[in-house]
Tab-separated table of C-alpha atoms in Angstrom:
chain	number	residue	atom	x	y	z
A	324	UNK	CA	52.196	66.133	-73.996
A	325	UNK	CA	51.857	62.425	-74.612
A	326	UNK	CA	50.919	60.105	-71.750
A	327	UNK	CA	53.805	58.247	-70.187
A	328	UNK	CA	53.815	54.564	-71.087
A	329	UNK	CA	53.482	52.356	-68.009
A	330	UNK	CA	53.801	48.669	-67.255
A	331	UNK	CA	49.991	48.500	-67.517
A	332	UNK	CA	49.994	49.571	-71.170
A	333	UNK	CA	47.987	47.341	-73.486
A	334	UNK	CA	50.197	44.514	-74.786
A	335	UNK	CA	50.618	43.849	-78.456
A	336	UNK	CA	47.920	41.571	-79.802
A	337	UNK	CA	48.733	37.875	-80.122
A	338	UNK	CA	45.590	37.166	-82.088
A	339	UNK	CA	47.552	35.709	-84.971
A	340	UNK	CA	49.394	33.218	-82.787
A	341	UNK	CA	47.743	29.836	-83.285
A	342	UNK	CA	48.413	26.321	-82.134
A	343	UNK	CA	46.598	23.463	-83.831
A	344	UNK	CA	44.195	21.303	-81.864
A	345	UNK	CA	43.241	18.132	-83.693
A	346	UNK	CA	40.504	17.277	-81.187
A	347	UNK	CA	38.097	19.894	-82.523
A	348	UNK	CA	37.459	18.134	-85.821
A	349	UNK	CA	36.665	19.924	-89.073
A	350	UNK	CA	34.719	22.979	-87.855
A	351	UNK	CA	37.766	25.194	-87.301
A	352	UNK	CA	40.472	25.886	-89.873
A	353	UNK	CA	42.962	27.094	-87.281
A	354	UNK	CA	43.662	26.516	-83.631
A	355	UNK	CA	42.787	28.949	-80.836
A	356	UNK	CA	44.762	32.106	-80.111
A	357	UNK	CA	47.345	31.593	-77.394
A	358	UNK	CA	45.412	33.797	-74.957
A	359	UNK	CA	42.288	31.712	-75.661
A	360	UNK	CA	44.254	28.577	-74.874
A	361	UNK	CA	45.383	30.155	-71.620
A	362	UNK	CA	41.874	30.979	-70.387
A	363	UNK	CA	40.297	27.823	-71.809
A	364	UNK	CA	42.667	25.153	-70.514
A	365	UNK	CA	41.778	23.351	-67.289
A	366	UNK	CA	44.353	20.556	-67.311
A	367	UNK	CA	46.425	22.284	-64.624
A	368	UNK	CA	43.749	21.414	-62.066
A	369	UNK	CA	41.388	18.837	-63.586
A	370	UNK	CA	44.216	16.330	-63.926
A	371	UNK	CA	43.015	15.331	-60.451
A	372	UNK	CA	40.092	13.661	-62.236
A	373	UNK	CA	42.383	11.323	-64.195
A	374	UNK	CA	41.439	8.121	-62.370
A	375	UNK	CA	37.742	8.951	-62.456
A	376	UNK	CA	37.955	9.742	-66.158
A	377	UNK	CA	39.570	6.389	-66.906
A	378	UNK	CA	37.060	4.575	-64.700
A	379	UNK	CA	34.138	6.254	-66.467
A	380	UNK	CA	35.623	5.507	-69.900
A	381	UNK	CA	35.994	1.826	-69.018
A	382	UNK	CA	32.348	1.581	-68.044
A	383	UNK	CA	31.269	3.436	-71.183
A	384	UNK	CA	33.423	1.186	-73.359
A	385	UNK	CA	32.032	-1.973	-71.754
A	386	UNK	CA	28.497	-0.755	-72.371
A	387	UNK	CA	29.221	0.141	-76.018
A	388	UNK	CA	30.583	-3.358	-76.606
A	389	UNK	CA	27.681	-5.008	-74.782
A	390	UNK	CA	25.183	-3.088	-76.910
A	391	UNK	CA	27.170	-3.885	-80.096
A	392	UNK	CA	27.681	-0.190	-80.786
A	393	UNK	CA	31.422	-0.843	-81.156
A	394	UNK	CA	33.169	-4.143	-81.862
A	395	UNK	CA	34.726	-6.379	-79.237
A	396	UNK	CA	38.073	-5.896	-80.960
A	397	UNK	CA	37.922	-2.126	-80.683
A	398	UNK	CA	36.648	-2.408	-77.137
A	399	UNK	CA	39.567	-4.623	-76.145
A	400	UNK	CA	42.028	-2.183	-77.704
A	401	UNK	CA	40.456	0.722	-75.864
A	402	UNK	CA	40.558	-1.072	-72.517
A	403	UNK	CA	44.171	-2.093	-73.070
A	404	UNK	CA	45.144	1.476	-73.930
A	405	UNK	CA	43.330	2.874	-70.905
A	406	UNK	CA	45.158	0.425	-68.662
A	407	UNK	CA	48.502	1.581	-70.047
A	408	UNK	CA	47.545	5.242	-69.541
A	409	UNK	CA	46.456	4.480	-65.980
A	410	UNK	CA	49.854	2.915	-65.313
A	411	UNK	CA	51.699	5.863	-66.893
A	412	UNK	CA	49.817	8.322	-64.687
A	413	UNK	CA	50.457	6.271	-61.541
A	414	UNK	CA	54.178	6.126	-62.348
A	415	UNK	CA	54.375	9.826	-63.158
A	416	UNK	CA	55.273	9.184	-66.799
A	417	UNK	CA	52.155	10.631	-68.407
A	418	UNK	CA	52.703	13.995	-70.101
A	419	UNK	CA	49.795	16.361	-69.494
A	420	UNK	CA	49.638	18.827	-72.383
A	421	UNK	CA	47.844	22.177	-72.144
A	422	UNK	CA	47.008	22.289	-75.833
A	423	UNK	CA	44.582	19.433	-75.197
A	424	UNK	CA	42.765	21.637	-72.663
A	425	UNK	CA	41.440	19.159	-70.139
A	426	UNK	CA	41.891	15.695	-68.691
A	427	UNK	CA	39.398	14.124	-71.105
A	428	UNK	CA	41.165	15.266	-74.265
A	429	UNK	CA	44.598	14.555	-72.810
A	430	UNK	CA	43.633	10.940	-72.200
A	431	UNK	CA	41.860	10.634	-75.535
A	432	UNK	CA	44.889	12.039	-77.379
A	433	UNK	CA	47.222	9.601	-75.633
A	434	UNK	CA	44.805	6.747	-76.337
A	435	UNK	CA	44.832	7.632	-80.037
A	436	UNK	CA	48.624	7.613	-79.984
A	437	UNK	CA	48.637	4.155	-78.397
A	438	UNK	CA	45.902	2.313	-80.323
A	439	UNK	CA	45.141	4.434	-83.370
A	440	UNK	CA	41.731	4.765	-84.980
A	441	UNK	CA	39.877	2.638	-82.427
A	442	UNK	CA	40.396	5.369	-79.832
A	443	UNK	CA	37.995	7.592	-81.765
A	444	UNK	CA	35.153	5.140	-81.144
A	445	UNK	CA	35.252	5.595	-77.367
A	446	UNK	CA	33.496	8.951	-77.541
A	447	UNK	CA	30.495	7.451	-79.351
A	448	UNK	CA	27.220	8.339	-77.566
A	449	UNK	CA	28.799	10.637	-75.006
A	450	UNK	CA	29.954	14.255	-74.701
A	451	UNK	CA	32.490	15.957	-72.536
A	452	UNK	CA	29.459	17.450	-70.781
A	453	UNK	CA	28.178	14.172	-69.359
A	454	UNK	CA	31.724	12.856	-69.107
A	455	UNK	CA	32.927	15.632	-66.786
A	456	UNK	CA	29.710	15.537	-64.766
A	457	UNK	CA	30.298	11.813	-64.193
A	458	UNK	CA	33.980	12.246	-63.367
A	459	UNK	CA	33.232	15.051	-60.936
A	460	UNK	CA	30.525	13.088	-59.132
A	461	UNK	CA	32.867	10.127	-58.800
A	462	UNK	CA	35.584	12.389	-57.387
A	463	UNK	CA	33.296	14.121	-54.902
A	464	UNK	CA	31.913	10.756	-53.808
A	465	UNK	CA	35.449	9.603	-53.038
A	466	UNK	CA	36.220	12.906	-51.301
A	467	UNK	CA	33.202	12.445	-49.037
A	468	UNK	CA	34.458	8.991	-48.108
A	469	UNK	CA	37.848	10.499	-47.187
A	470	UNK	CA	36.207	13.225	-45.093
A	471	UNK	CA	34.076	10.583	-43.388
A	472	UNK	CA	37.277	8.784	-42.361
A	473	UNK	CA	38.727	12.049	-41.043
A	474	UNK	CA	35.637	12.923	-39.022
A	475	UNK	CA	35.506	9.390	-37.607
A	476	UNK	CA	39.137	9.616	-36.460
A	477	UNK	CA	38.552	13.013	-34.850
A	478	UNK	CA	35.479	11.774	-32.982
A	479	UNK	CA	37.458	8.769	-31.760
A	480	UNK	CA	40.216	11.049	-30.408
A	481	UNK	CA	37.662	13.284	-28.684
A	482	UNK	CA	35.869	10.330	-27.089
A	483	UNK	CA	39.195	8.875	-25.892
A	484	UNK	CA	40.028	12.148	-24.138
A	485	UNK	CA	36.495	12.499	-22.780
A	486	UNK	CA	36.726	9.049	-21.186
A	487	UNK	CA	39.925	10.095	-19.417
A	488	UNK	CA	38.311	13.258	-18.083
A	489	UNK	CA	34.781	12.354	-17.032
A	490	UNK	CA	35.492	13.862	-13.591
A	491	UNK	CA	37.934	16.640	-14.511
A	492	UNK	CA	36.174	19.863	-13.535
A	493	UNK	CA	36.534	22.982	-15.687
A	494	UNK	CA	34.671	26.268	-15.981
A	495	UNK	CA	31.687	26.290	-18.253
A	496	UNK	CA	31.537	29.698	-19.894
A	497	UNK	CA	28.875	31.931	-21.365
A	498	UNK	CA	29.933	35.253	-22.896
A	499	UNK	CA	33.474	33.914	-22.235
A	500	UNK	CA	32.818	34.447	-18.515
A	501	UNK	CA	32.514	31.917	-15.716
A	502	UNK	CA	28.982	30.482	-15.684
A	503	UNK	CA	28.739	26.996	-14.137
A	504	UNK	CA	31.264	24.197	-13.598
A	505	UNK	CA	31.255	21.361	-16.133
A	506	UNK	CA	33.541	18.429	-16.772
A	507	UNK	CA	36.151	18.477	-19.508
A	508	UNK	CA	34.773	15.187	-20.811
A	509	UNK	CA	31.318	16.739	-21.145
A	510	UNK	CA	32.801	19.700	-23.029
A	511	UNK	CA	34.626	17.463	-25.502
A	512	UNK	CA	31.520	15.358	-26.108
A	513	UNK	CA	29.730	18.493	-27.320
A	514	UNK	CA	32.137	18.533	-30.265
A	515	UNK	CA	31.566	14.821	-30.837
A	516	UNK	CA	27.909	15.682	-31.401
A	517	UNK	CA	28.784	18.508	-33.798
A	518	UNK	CA	31.064	16.341	-35.895
A	519	UNK	CA	28.440	13.602	-35.843
A	520	UNK	CA	26.001	16.001	-37.491
A	521	UNK	CA	28.697	16.836	-40.036
A	522	UNK	CA	29.021	13.155	-40.882
A	523	UNK	CA	25.265	12.970	-41.337
A	524	UNK	CA	25.263	15.927	-43.726
A	525	UNK	CA	28.049	14.461	-45.847
A	526	UNK	CA	26.255	11.096	-45.908
A	527	UNK	CA	23.017	12.775	-47.022
A	528	UNK	CA	24.863	14.598	-49.790
A	529	UNK	CA	26.564	11.390	-50.895
A	530	UNK	CA	23.219	9.632	-51.216
A	531	UNK	CA	21.794	12.460	-53.324
A	532	UNK	CA	24.775	12.713	-55.672
A	533	UNK	CA	24.873	8.978	-56.345
A	534	UNK	CA	23.055	9.132	-59.690
A	535	UNK	CA	24.883	8.762	-62.986
A	536	UNK	CA	24.921	11.502	-65.666
A	537	UNK	CA	26.707	9.335	-68.245
A	538	UNK	CA	24.612	8.849	-71.374
A	539	UNK	CA	22.989	12.287	-71.219
A	540	UNK	CA	25.555	13.257	-73.878
A	541	UNK	CA	25.760	16.994	-74.607
A	542	UNK	CA	22.312	17.815	-73.192
A	543	UNK	CA	19.582	15.898	-75.047
A	544	UNK	CA	20.575	12.249	-74.774
A	545	UNK	CA	21.680	10.177	-77.764
A	546	UNK	CA	20.176	8.274	-80.686
A	547	UNK	CA	22.413	5.262	-80.031
A	548	UNK	CA	20.774	2.317	-78.191
A	549	UNK	CA	22.831	2.732	-75.006
A	550	UNK	CA	22.174	1.107	-71.635
A	551	UNK	CA	22.515	3.823	-69.015
A	552	UNK	CA	21.566	1.478	-66.185
A	553	UNK	CA	24.528	-0.751	-67.022
A	554	UNK	CA	27.061	2.077	-66.818
A	555	UNK	CA	25.433	3.392	-63.645
A	556	UNK	CA	25.724	-0.019	-61.982
A	557	UNK	CA	29.330	-0.506	-63.063
A	558	UNK	CA	30.291	2.865	-61.624
A	559	UNK	CA	28.548	2.201	-58.313
A	560	UNK	CA	25.715	4.676	-58.838
A	561	UNK	CA	22.209	3.864	-57.642
A	562	UNK	CA	20.610	4.787	-60.976
A	563	UNK	CA	20.999	7.012	-64.037
A	564	UNK	CA	19.932	10.640	-63.689
A	565	UNK	CA	16.376	11.053	-64.964
A	566	UNK	CA	16.651	14.204	-67.065
A	567	UNK	CA	19.455	14.742	-69.585
A	568	UNK	CA	19.442	18.537	-69.182
A	569	UNK	CA	19.704	18.242	-65.410
A	570	UNK	CA	22.366	15.557	-65.732
A	571	UNK	CA	24.884	17.808	-67.487
A	572	UNK	CA	24.030	21.094	-65.739
A	573	UNK	CA	23.511	20.072	-62.118
A	574	UNK	CA	26.226	21.023	-59.637
A	575	UNK	CA	24.118	20.763	-56.500
A	576	UNK	CA	26.361	17.966	-55.319
A	577	UNK	CA	29.392	20.275	-55.430
A	578	UNK	CA	27.539	22.984	-53.520
A	579	UNK	CA	26.275	20.482	-50.960
A	580	UNK	CA	29.794	19.196	-50.486
A	581	UNK	CA	31.132	22.698	-49.862
A	582	UNK	CA	28.151	23.578	-47.655
A	583	UNK	CA	28.829	20.557	-45.481
A	584	UNK	CA	32.543	21.353	-45.524
A	585	UNK	CA	31.827	24.933	-44.439
A	586	UNK	CA	29.749	23.759	-41.462
A	587	UNK	CA	32.458	21.298	-40.479
A	588	UNK	CA	34.893	24.193	-40.811
A	589	UNK	CA	32.780	26.229	-38.365
A	590	UNK	CA	32.988	23.422	-35.804
A	591	UNK	CA	36.710	22.943	-36.329
A	592	UNK	CA	37.280	26.675	-35.993
A	593	UNK	CA	35.355	26.883	-32.727
A	594	UNK	CA	37.350	24.023	-31.258
A	595	UNK	CA	40.586	25.509	-32.595
A	596	UNK	CA	39.763	28.835	-30.982
A	597	UNK	CA	39.224	27.147	-27.621
A	598	UNK	CA	42.522	25.317	-27.963
A	599	UNK	CA	44.270	28.651	-28.590
A	600	UNK	CA	42.710	30.006	-25.382
A	601	UNK	CA	43.245	26.878	-23.288
A	602	UNK	CA	46.962	26.573	-23.999
A	603	UNK	CA	47.691	30.256	-23.320
A	604	UNK	CA	49.435	31.081	-20.006
A	605	UNK	CA	46.344	33.033	-18.974
A	606	UNK	CA	44.279	29.820	-19.029
A	607	UNK	CA	46.950	27.082	-18.859
A	608	UNK	CA	44.276	24.378	-19.107
A	609	UNK	CA	46.147	22.215	-21.622
A	610	UNK	CA	49.567	21.724	-23.161
A	611	UNK	CA	49.883	20.820	-26.821
A	612	UNK	CA	52.497	18.227	-27.710
A	613	UNK	CA	55.776	19.324	-29.277
A	614	UNK	CA	54.566	17.840	-32.541
A	615	UNK	CA	51.741	20.382	-32.735
A	616	UNK	CA	53.505	23.434	-31.311
A	617	UNK	CA	55.933	25.921	-32.822
A	618	UNK	CA	58.456	28.363	-31.399
A	619	UNK	CA	59.319	31.982	-31.915
A	620	UNK	CA	62.282	33.337	-33.874
A	621	UNK	CA	63.001	35.883	-31.122
A	622	UNK	CA	61.212	34.753	-27.920
A	623	UNK	CA	62.656	31.428	-26.703
A	624	UNK	CA	59.910	30.872	-24.122
A	625	UNK	CA	57.091	30.720	-26.665
A	626	UNK	CA	55.015	27.636	-27.542
A	627	UNK	CA	52.643	28.747	-30.260
A	628	UNK	CA	49.444	26.859	-31.239
A	629	UNK	CA	50.014	27.477	-34.947
A	630	UNK	CA	48.155	24.355	-36.080
A	631	UNK	CA	45.004	25.491	-34.265
A	632	UNK	CA	45.347	29.001	-35.637
A	633	UNK	CA	45.764	27.720	-39.177
A	634	UNK	CA	42.694	25.503	-38.831
A	635	UNK	CA	40.779	28.560	-37.676
A	636	UNK	CA	41.955	30.439	-40.769
A	637	UNK	CA	41.323	27.603	-43.214
A	638	UNK	CA	37.659	27.551	-42.253
A	639	UNK	CA	37.372	31.034	-43.780
A	640	UNK	CA	39.007	29.719	-46.915
A	641	UNK	CA	36.345	27.013	-47.200
A	642	UNK	CA	33.615	29.641	-46.779
A	643	UNK	CA	35.167	31.523	-49.694
A	644	UNK	CA	35.154	28.389	-51.835
A	645	UNK	CA	31.432	27.949	-51.182
A	646	UNK	CA	30.465	31.564	-51.827
A	647	UNK	CA	32.562	31.643	-55.003
A	648	UNK	CA	30.870	28.588	-56.461
A	649	UNK	CA	27.427	29.897	-55.523
A	650	UNK	CA	28.204	33.116	-57.378
A	651	UNK	CA	29.481	31.191	-60.413
A	652	UNK	CA	26.366	29.047	-60.748
A	653	UNK	CA	23.602	31.443	-59.762
A	654	UNK	CA	22.909	32.919	-63.223
A	655	UNK	CA	23.507	30.026	-65.608
A	656	UNK	CA	20.741	28.997	-68.025
A	657	UNK	CA	20.363	25.333	-68.915
A	658	UNK	CA	22.250	23.341	-69.887
A	659	UNK	CA	26.060	23.355	-69.879
A	660	UNK	CA	28.124	26.550	-69.987
A	661	UNK	CA	31.884	26.936	-69.826
A	662	UNK	CA	31.465	28.774	-66.519
A	663	UNK	CA	31.153	25.290	-65.035
A	664	UNK	CA	34.834	24.741	-65.661
A	665	UNK	CA	35.305	26.984	-62.614
A	666	UNK	CA	33.452	24.520	-60.373
A	667	UNK	CA	36.346	22.201	-59.654
A	668	UNK	CA	39.030	24.379	-58.118
A	669	UNK	CA	36.885	25.554	-55.173
A	670	UNK	CA	35.778	21.987	-54.488
A	671	UNK	CA	39.351	20.687	-54.693
A	672	UNK	CA	40.536	23.503	-52.438
A	673	UNK	CA	37.688	23.034	-49.961
A	674	UNK	CA	38.449	19.330	-49.726
A	675	UNK	CA	42.182	19.892	-49.265
A	676	UNK	CA	41.624	22.497	-46.552
A	677	UNK	CA	39.093	20.402	-44.637
A	678	UNK	CA	40.972	17.123	-44.958
A	679	UNK	CA	44.199	18.669	-43.669
A	680	UNK	CA	42.399	20.483	-40.871
A	681	UNK	CA	40.742	17.268	-39.688
A	682	UNK	CA	44.072	15.452	-39.595
A	683	UNK	CA	45.761	18.284	-37.685
A	684	UNK	CA	42.921	18.608	-35.185
A	685	UNK	CA	42.881	14.863	-34.579
A	686	UNK	CA	46.613	14.944	-33.864
A	687	UNK	CA	46.275	17.848	-31.449
A	688	UNK	CA	43.373	16.314	-29.527
A	689	UNK	CA	44.991	12.868	-29.304
A	690	UNK	CA	48.304	14.177	-27.926
A	691	UNK	CA	47.354	17.119	-25.685
A	692	UNK	CA	47.795	16.923	-21.917
A	693	UNK	CA	45.396	18.427	-19.379
A	694	UNK	CA	46.263	20.619	-16.373
A	695	UNK	CA	43.415	19.465	-14.135
A	696	UNK	CA	44.481	21.685	-11.220
A	697	UNK	CA	44.310	24.851	-13.328
A	698	UNK	CA	40.930	23.822	-14.695
A	699	UNK	CA	39.543	23.184	-11.219
A	700	UNK	CA	40.835	26.478	-9.863
A	701	UNK	CA	39.250	28.357	-12.741
A	702	UNK	CA	36.003	26.413	-12.370
A	703	UNK	CA	35.415	27.958	-8.950
A	704	UNK	CA	36.178	31.510	-10.007
A	705	UNK	CA	33.485	34.071	-10.686
A	706	UNK	CA	30.994	32.569	-8.226
A	707	UNK	CA	30.349	29.660	-10.598
A	708	UNK	CA	28.191	27.839	-8.021
A	709	UNK	CA	25.748	30.736	-7.607
A	710	UNK	CA	23.049	28.863	-9.533
A	711	UNK	CA	23.509	25.899	-7.194
A	712	UNK	CA	22.887	28.241	-4.266
A	713	UNK	CA	19.717	29.554	-5.900
A	714	UNK	CA	18.531	25.999	-6.565
A	715	UNK	CA	19.194	25.129	-2.882
A	716	UNK	CA	17.033	28.045	-1.762
A	717	UNK	CA	14.220	26.751	-3.999
A	718	UNK	CA	14.481	23.159	-2.758
A	719	UNK	CA	15.111	23.719	0.966
A	720	UNK	CA	13.302	26.985	1.672
A	721	UNK	CA	10.476	26.567	-0.841
A	722	UNK	CA	11.425	29.918	-2.328
A	723	UNK	CA	10.188	30.911	-5.802
A	724	UNK	CA	13.130	30.787	-8.185
A	725	UNK	CA	12.923	34.479	-9.074
A	726	UNK	CA	13.185	35.363	-5.381
A	727	UNK	CA	16.015	32.850	-4.941
A	728	UNK	CA	17.784	34.481	-7.878
A	729	UNK	CA	17.462	37.870	-6.158
A	730	UNK	CA	18.742	36.571	-2.820
A	731	UNK	CA	21.692	34.828	-4.464
A	732	UNK	CA	22.533	37.996	-6.354
A	733	UNK	CA	22.665	39.897	-3.076
A	734	UNK	CA	24.985	37.253	-1.600
A	735	UNK	CA	27.240	37.469	-4.678
A	736	UNK	CA	27.411	41.237	-4.220
A	737	UNK	CA	28.355	40.724	-0.571
A	738	UNK	CA	31.099	38.252	-1.495
A	739	UNK	CA	32.433	40.677	-4.108
A	740	UNK	CA	32.483	43.456	-1.522
A	741	UNK	CA	34.535	41.258	0.819
A	742	UNK	CA	36.779	40.160	-2.086
A	743	UNK	CA	36.150	36.458	-1.603
A	744	UNK	CA	34.116	33.510	-2.865
A	745	UNK	CA	30.539	32.632	-1.959
A	746	UNK	CA	31.771	29.633	0.005
A	747	UNK	CA	33.927	31.931	2.150
A	748	UNK	CA	30.962	33.901	3.512
A	749	UNK	CA	30.177	33.098	7.120
A	750	UNK	CA	26.776	31.761	8.106
A	751	UNK	CA	26.037	35.055	9.841
A	752	UNK	CA	26.848	36.974	6.691
A	753	UNK	CA	24.567	34.743	4.633
A	754	UNK	CA	21.773	35.117	7.200
A	755	UNK	CA	22.093	38.885	6.995
A	756	UNK	CA	20.589	38.500	3.520
A	757	UNK	CA	18.314	35.493	4.136
A	758	UNK	CA	17.789	34.485	7.818
A	759	UNK	CA	16.582	30.944	7.028
A	760	UNK	CA	19.867	29.798	5.435
A	761	UNK	CA	21.634	26.969	7.324
A	762	UNK	CA	25.130	25.491	7.119
A	763	UNK	CA	23.696	22.706	4.937
A	764	UNK	CA	24.012	25.148	2.048
A	765	UNK	CA	27.787	24.614	1.995
A	766	UNK	CA	27.221	21.148	0.520
A	767	UNK	CA	26.314	22.733	-2.819
A	768	UNK	CA	28.990	25.405	-2.997
A	769	UNK	CA	31.913	23.228	-4.185
A	770	UNK	CA	32.531	22.721	-7.889
A	771	UNK	CA	32.612	18.944	-7.427
A	772	UNK	CA	29.179	18.940	-5.800
A	773	UNK	CA	27.903	21.269	-8.498
A	774	UNK	CA	28.841	19.039	-11.421
A	775	UNK	CA	27.746	15.894	-9.585
A	776	UNK	CA	24.275	17.365	-9.129
A	777	UNK	CA	23.707	17.928	-12.862
A	778	UNK	CA	22.146	14.521	-13.434
A	779	UNK	CA	19.410	15.492	-15.871
A	780	UNK	CA	19.602	13.877	-19.295
A	781	UNK	CA	22.437	15.478	-21.235
A	782	UNK	CA	23.881	17.044	-18.081
A	783	UNK	CA	27.505	17.245	-16.968
A	784	UNK	CA	27.443	14.899	-13.934
A	785	UNK	CA	30.436	12.504	-14.165
A	786	UNK	CA	28.144	9.458	-14.116
A	787	UNK	CA	26.241	10.962	-17.042
A	788	UNK	CA	29.452	11.638	-18.935
A	789	UNK	CA	30.666	8.067	-18.462
A	790	UNK	CA	27.420	6.768	-19.936
A	791	UNK	CA	27.544	9.375	-22.701
A	792	UNK	CA	31.039	8.221	-23.717
A	793	UNK	CA	29.818	4.654	-24.062
A	794	UNK	CA	26.787	5.804	-26.034
A	795	UNK	CA	28.943	7.977	-28.297
A	796	UNK	CA	31.138	4.991	-29.094
A	797	UNK	CA	28.064	2.972	-29.951
A	798	UNK	CA	26.567	5.694	-32.152
A	799	UNK	CA	29.614	6.986	-33.963
A	800	UNK	CA	32.470	4.453	-33.912
C-alpha cells in the first residue's frame, strides 16, 4: 500500500527557476535559483543600514578622489547620486528589491540607474565584507548613543522619585520576607547604581568598536594606494582597524552590545518584577498611572501592570538574541562567512526590545504614585526592627553580638507566641528573657528610628539618602 501524501511531501524542484542578477559580473551564466534567492537575501532587515551605507560610501568616494584613484568628475556624480538616493529613502520613495540581495547592492543598482557607468567606480578598493562591517559598526555606535539617552532618562526619573521619598519608610526584604526597614528613596537609588553600571558597559563597548574596517576589502587589503586614516576620520572612528582579516570577521562589538543589553535587561526585569508586586492589592505600595495600566475584558475592577510584565518578558528575548549570536559565531574560521549575515537581526531585535523597555520603564517610574501609609505599615511587620534590638543589647549591655542575637530571637519567639510585635511586649516580658533590659530599648523599636540609625556610608538613613540623591545627580546627570 502506498504511503499517503501529506502536506509535508517534498515540493517539486524549482532548480530551473532563475532570475538574473547583474551585480555578480561575468562569473555566472545564470542567476540564482529562486530558493537560493530566498535564503540569500537580507534586504528585508538590512535596509536599516541604509543611512550608514550611504555615509560610508561618501567617505570612501571622497578618499578615492583625494588619492586620485577616481576622477573628480566621477566622484561628484557619485556624491550627487548618493544624495538623491538618501532623499528617496527618507521620503519613502526608494524601491528595495530582493533580487539585489542586500542594502549595498540595492543602493549600488539605484546609483547605476541614476548616474550610469561612474557608479561602478565607487566599489574600487573595497568589498561588501569591509563595507558591511563598517555599516554595522556605525549602526551599533548610533544604537549605543540611543540607549545611553534612554538610560539617562530612566536614571533621572528614578532620582526624581528618590528625592521625593528620602523619608518614606518601606520594608527591606531578603528572601522576599521582611528584613529591615529602608526608605523608598534608598531602594530606588539602588537601581540608579545598576543602570549607571549599564551606561559604563555600553560606553566601554562604544570605545572598543570605534575603529574603522573600511579599506580591509575582502580580507587581505587592497593594492590601490588608499588612505584608511582619512576614511576613518571622516566617519568619526578613532583609527583604522589594524588587521584586515580581523576587520572583516570581527563581530565582538555586536556581542558586546548584546551582552550589555542583556545585563540592562536583567536590571529592568528586576525592577519590573518589583513594580508588579508593589502595585498588587496584597502590597498596595504604589499605583501606576492610567497611561501605564490596562484593564480586564471580564473583571472591571482590574488594573494590570502589563507594561512591567512585558518589560520582564522582553529581557528574556534579549538573552535569546545574545545566545543566538554567540552560537552563530562560535565556529567560524577566518575571515568572512555568509553566516555573518545572521548577525544583524538579533542586534536589531535586542536594540528594539531594550530601547522600548527603557522608555516604558521611565514612563512608569515618572508617573507612579506612592502609598506611604501602606509602605510604613508593612515596614514594621515581621519584627523588622529585631536587628536594632540586638544592636541595642550590644551597645548598652556590652553583650557579644552572637549572644544578643540569641536573646533577640527568644524575644521574637515570645512576641510571636503572644501574636503581637516586639514593641508591644511589656518591660516585664522582655526582662523575663534578659533582666538587664530597660525601657530605653523602646527608642530603637520604631521603623523611623531604625532607618534614621543607619548612618554608615551607603546606608538608608534619610540624611544619607538626601546626600546620595545629590551625588547621583552629580555623577550621572
